[in-house]
mmCIF file of C-alpha atoms in Angstrom:
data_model
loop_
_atom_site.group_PDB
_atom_site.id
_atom_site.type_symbol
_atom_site.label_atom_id
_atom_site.label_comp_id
_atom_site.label_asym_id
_atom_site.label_seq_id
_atom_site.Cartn_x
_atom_site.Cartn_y
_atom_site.Cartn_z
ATOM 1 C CA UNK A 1457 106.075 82.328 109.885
ATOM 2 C CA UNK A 1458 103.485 85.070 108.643
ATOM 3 C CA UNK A 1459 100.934 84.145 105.617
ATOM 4 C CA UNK A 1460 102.386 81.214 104.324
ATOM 5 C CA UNK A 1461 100.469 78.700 101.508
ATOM 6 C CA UNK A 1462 101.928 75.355 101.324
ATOM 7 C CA UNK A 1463 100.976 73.782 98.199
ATOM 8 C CA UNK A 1464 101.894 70.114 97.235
ATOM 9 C CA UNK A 1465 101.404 69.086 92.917
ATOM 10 C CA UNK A 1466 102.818 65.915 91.306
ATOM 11 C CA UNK A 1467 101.944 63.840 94.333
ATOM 12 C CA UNK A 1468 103.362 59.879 93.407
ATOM 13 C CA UNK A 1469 103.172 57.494 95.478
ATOM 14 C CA UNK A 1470 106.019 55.530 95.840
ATOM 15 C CA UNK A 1471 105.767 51.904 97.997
ATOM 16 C CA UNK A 1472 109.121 50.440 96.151
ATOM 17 C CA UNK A 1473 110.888 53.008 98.397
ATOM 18 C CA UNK A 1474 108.453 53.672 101.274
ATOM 19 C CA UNK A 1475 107.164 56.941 100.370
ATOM 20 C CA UNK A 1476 105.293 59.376 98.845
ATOM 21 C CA UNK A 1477 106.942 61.897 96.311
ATOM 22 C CA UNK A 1478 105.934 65.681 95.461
ATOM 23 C CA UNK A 1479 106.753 69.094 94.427
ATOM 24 C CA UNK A 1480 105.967 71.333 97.494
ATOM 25 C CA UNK A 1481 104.986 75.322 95.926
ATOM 26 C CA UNK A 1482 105.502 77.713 98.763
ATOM 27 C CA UNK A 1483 103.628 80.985 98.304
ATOM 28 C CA UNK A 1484 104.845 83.510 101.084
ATOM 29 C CA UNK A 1485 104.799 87.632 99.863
ATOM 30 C CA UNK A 1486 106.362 89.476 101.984
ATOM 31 C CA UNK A 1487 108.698 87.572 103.245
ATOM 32 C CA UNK A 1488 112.292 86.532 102.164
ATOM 33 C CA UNK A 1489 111.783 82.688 102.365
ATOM 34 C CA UNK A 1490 110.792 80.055 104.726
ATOM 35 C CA UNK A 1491 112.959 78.306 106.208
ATOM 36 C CA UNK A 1492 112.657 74.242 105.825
ATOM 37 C CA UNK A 1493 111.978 73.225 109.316
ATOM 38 C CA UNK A 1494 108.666 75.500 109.102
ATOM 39 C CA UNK A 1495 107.465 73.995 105.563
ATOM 40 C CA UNK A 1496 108.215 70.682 107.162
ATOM 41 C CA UNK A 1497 105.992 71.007 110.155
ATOM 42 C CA UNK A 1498 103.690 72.162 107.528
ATOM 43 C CA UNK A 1499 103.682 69.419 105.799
ATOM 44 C CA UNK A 1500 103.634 66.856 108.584
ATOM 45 C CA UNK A 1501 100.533 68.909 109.638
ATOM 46 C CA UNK A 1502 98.740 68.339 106.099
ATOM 47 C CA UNK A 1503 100.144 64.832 105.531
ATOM 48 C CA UNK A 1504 99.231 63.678 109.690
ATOM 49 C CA UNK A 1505 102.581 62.441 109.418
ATOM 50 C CA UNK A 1506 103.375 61.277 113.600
ATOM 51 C CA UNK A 1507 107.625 61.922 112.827
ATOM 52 C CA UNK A 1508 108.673 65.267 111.124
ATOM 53 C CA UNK A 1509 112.095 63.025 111.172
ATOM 54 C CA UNK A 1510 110.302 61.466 107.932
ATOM 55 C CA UNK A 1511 109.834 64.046 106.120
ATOM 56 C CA UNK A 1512 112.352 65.619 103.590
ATOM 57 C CA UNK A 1513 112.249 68.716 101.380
ATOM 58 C CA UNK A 1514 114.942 70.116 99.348
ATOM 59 C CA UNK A 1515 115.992 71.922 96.107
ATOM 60 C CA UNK A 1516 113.763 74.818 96.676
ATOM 61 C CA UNK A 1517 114.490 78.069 94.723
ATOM 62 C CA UNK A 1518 112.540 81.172 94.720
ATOM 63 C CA UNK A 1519 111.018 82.435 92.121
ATOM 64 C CA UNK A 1520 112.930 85.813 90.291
ATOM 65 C CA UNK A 1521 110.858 89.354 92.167
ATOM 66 C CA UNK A 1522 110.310 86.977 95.729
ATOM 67 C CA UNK A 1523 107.001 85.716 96.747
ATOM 68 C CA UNK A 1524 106.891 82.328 95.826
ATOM 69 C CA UNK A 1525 109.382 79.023 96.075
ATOM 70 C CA UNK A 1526 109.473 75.388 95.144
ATOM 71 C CA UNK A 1527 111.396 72.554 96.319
ATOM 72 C CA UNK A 1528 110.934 68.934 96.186
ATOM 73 C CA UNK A 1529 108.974 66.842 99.407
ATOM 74 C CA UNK A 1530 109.366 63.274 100.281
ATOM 75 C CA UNK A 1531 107.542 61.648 102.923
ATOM 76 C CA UNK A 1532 108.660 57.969 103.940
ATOM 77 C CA UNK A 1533 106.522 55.746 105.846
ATOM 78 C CA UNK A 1534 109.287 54.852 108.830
ATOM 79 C CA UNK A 1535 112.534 56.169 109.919
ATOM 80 C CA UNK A 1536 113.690 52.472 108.869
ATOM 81 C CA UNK A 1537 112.802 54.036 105.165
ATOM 82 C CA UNK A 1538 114.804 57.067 105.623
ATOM 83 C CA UNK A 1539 117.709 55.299 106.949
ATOM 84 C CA UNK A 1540 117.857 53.138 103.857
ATOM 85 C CA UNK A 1541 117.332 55.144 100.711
ATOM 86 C CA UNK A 1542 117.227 58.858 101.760
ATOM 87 C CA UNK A 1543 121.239 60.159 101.305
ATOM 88 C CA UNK A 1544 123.725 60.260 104.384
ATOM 89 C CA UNK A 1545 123.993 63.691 104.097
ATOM 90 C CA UNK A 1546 120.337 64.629 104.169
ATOM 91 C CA UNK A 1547 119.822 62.285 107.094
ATOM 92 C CA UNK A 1548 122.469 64.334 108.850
ATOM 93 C CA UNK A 1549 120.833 67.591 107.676
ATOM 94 C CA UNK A 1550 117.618 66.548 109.026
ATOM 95 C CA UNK A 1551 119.090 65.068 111.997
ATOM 96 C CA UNK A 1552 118.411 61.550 111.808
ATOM 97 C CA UNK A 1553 121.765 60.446 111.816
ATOM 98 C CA UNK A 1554 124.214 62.153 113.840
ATOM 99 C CA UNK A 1555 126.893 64.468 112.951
ATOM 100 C CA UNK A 1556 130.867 63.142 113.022
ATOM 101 C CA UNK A 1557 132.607 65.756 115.214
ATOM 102 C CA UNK A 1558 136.322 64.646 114.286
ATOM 103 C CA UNK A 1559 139.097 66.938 113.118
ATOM 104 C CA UNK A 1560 139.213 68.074 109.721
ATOM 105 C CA UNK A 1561 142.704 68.581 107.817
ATOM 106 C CA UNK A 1562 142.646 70.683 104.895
ATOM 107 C CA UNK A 1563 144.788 69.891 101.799
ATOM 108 C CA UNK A 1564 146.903 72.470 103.014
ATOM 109 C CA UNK A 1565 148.293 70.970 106.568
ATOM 110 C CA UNK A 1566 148.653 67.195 104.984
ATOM 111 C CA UNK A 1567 152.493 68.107 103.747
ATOM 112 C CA UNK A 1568 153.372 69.140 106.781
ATOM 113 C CA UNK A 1569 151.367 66.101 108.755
ATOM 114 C CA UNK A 1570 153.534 63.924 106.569
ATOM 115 C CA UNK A 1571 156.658 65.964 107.670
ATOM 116 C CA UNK A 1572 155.997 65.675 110.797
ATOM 117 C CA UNK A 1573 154.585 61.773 110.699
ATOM 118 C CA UNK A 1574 157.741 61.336 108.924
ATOM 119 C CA UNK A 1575 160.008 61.721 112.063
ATOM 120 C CA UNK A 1576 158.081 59.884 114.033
ATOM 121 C CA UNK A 1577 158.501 56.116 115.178
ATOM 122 C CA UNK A 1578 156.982 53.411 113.334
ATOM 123 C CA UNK A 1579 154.599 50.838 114.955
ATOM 124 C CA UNK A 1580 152.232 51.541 117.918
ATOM 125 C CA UNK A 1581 154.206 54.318 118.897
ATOM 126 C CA UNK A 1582 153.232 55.982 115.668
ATOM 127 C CA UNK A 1583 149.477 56.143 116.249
ATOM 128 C CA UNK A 1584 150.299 57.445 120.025
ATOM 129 C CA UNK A 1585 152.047 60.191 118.125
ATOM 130 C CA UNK A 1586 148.758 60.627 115.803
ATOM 131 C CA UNK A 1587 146.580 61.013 118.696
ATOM 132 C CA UNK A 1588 148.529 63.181 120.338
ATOM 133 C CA UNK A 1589 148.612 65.252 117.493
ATOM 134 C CA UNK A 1590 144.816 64.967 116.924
ATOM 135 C CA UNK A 1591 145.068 63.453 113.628
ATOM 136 C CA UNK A 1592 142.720 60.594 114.680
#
C-alpha cells in the first residue's frame, strides 16, 4: 500500500438508514491509485468498525496530474443495514450477497434461441429441451 493518507470530511450521521455518511480524500503520491479493499480496511481501522462487510466506498476519481482521489464512504451499523438500503449490486461488489453464476444470452443468440425453441415440443418437454440447451 506505500504512504497512503486516508482522510474522511462531511462526516453525517445518518440513524434513519443505519449509518454514517462521508467523503473519504485519499492522498497517495507516487502511486497510481488504491485500490478499494485497502481504503476499506483503512477505514474500518479508523472507524473500529468489527465487519469490513459494512463498509462501502465508491465514486472515487483521481484528481487530474495523480496523487490524490476522492470517493464517497458509508459505514452501516449491521449487515442487516446493508442488506436493506445499500444497492444489490454493491452488495455483490462487496461480497455480501453472492454472485448469480447462470448463463448469459446476449441480444445476439435470442433469434436463434427462438428458432430453435420454435421446433421444439410444447409443455414439459419444452423446458427439458431448455435445460438441455442451458437456457435455464
Amino acid at each position: 500500500m506505500g504512504l497512503v493518507t486516508v482522510r474522511t470530511r462531511k462526516f453525517k450521521n445518518n440513524p434513519l438508514l443505519g449509518r454514517k455518511q462521508f467523503v473519504v480524500d485519499v492522498v497517495h503520491p507516487g502511486a497510481a491509485n488504491v485500490s478499494k479493499k485497502d481504503i476499506v480496511d483503512k477505514l474500518a481501522t479508523m472507524y473500529k468498525v468489527k465487519d469490513s462487510k459494512c463498509v462501502s466506498v465508491f465514486g472515487f476519481h483521481t484528481a487530474f496530474g495523480g496523487g490524490r482521489s476522492s470517493g464517497m464512504g458509508l459505514i452501516y451499523e449491521n449487515l442487516d443495514k446493508v442488506k436493506q438500503f445499500e444497492p444489490k449490486f454493491r452488495c455483490k461488489r462487496n461480497g455480501v450477497e453472492k454472485l448469480d453464476k447462470r448463463k448469459r444470452i446476449g441480444r445476439r443468440n435470442v433469434k436463434k434461441m427462438k428458432l430453435n425453441l420454435a421446433k421444439a415440443p410444447r409443455g414439459k418437454k419444452r423446458t427439458i429441451v431448455k435445460q438441455t440447451a442451458g437456457y435455464l
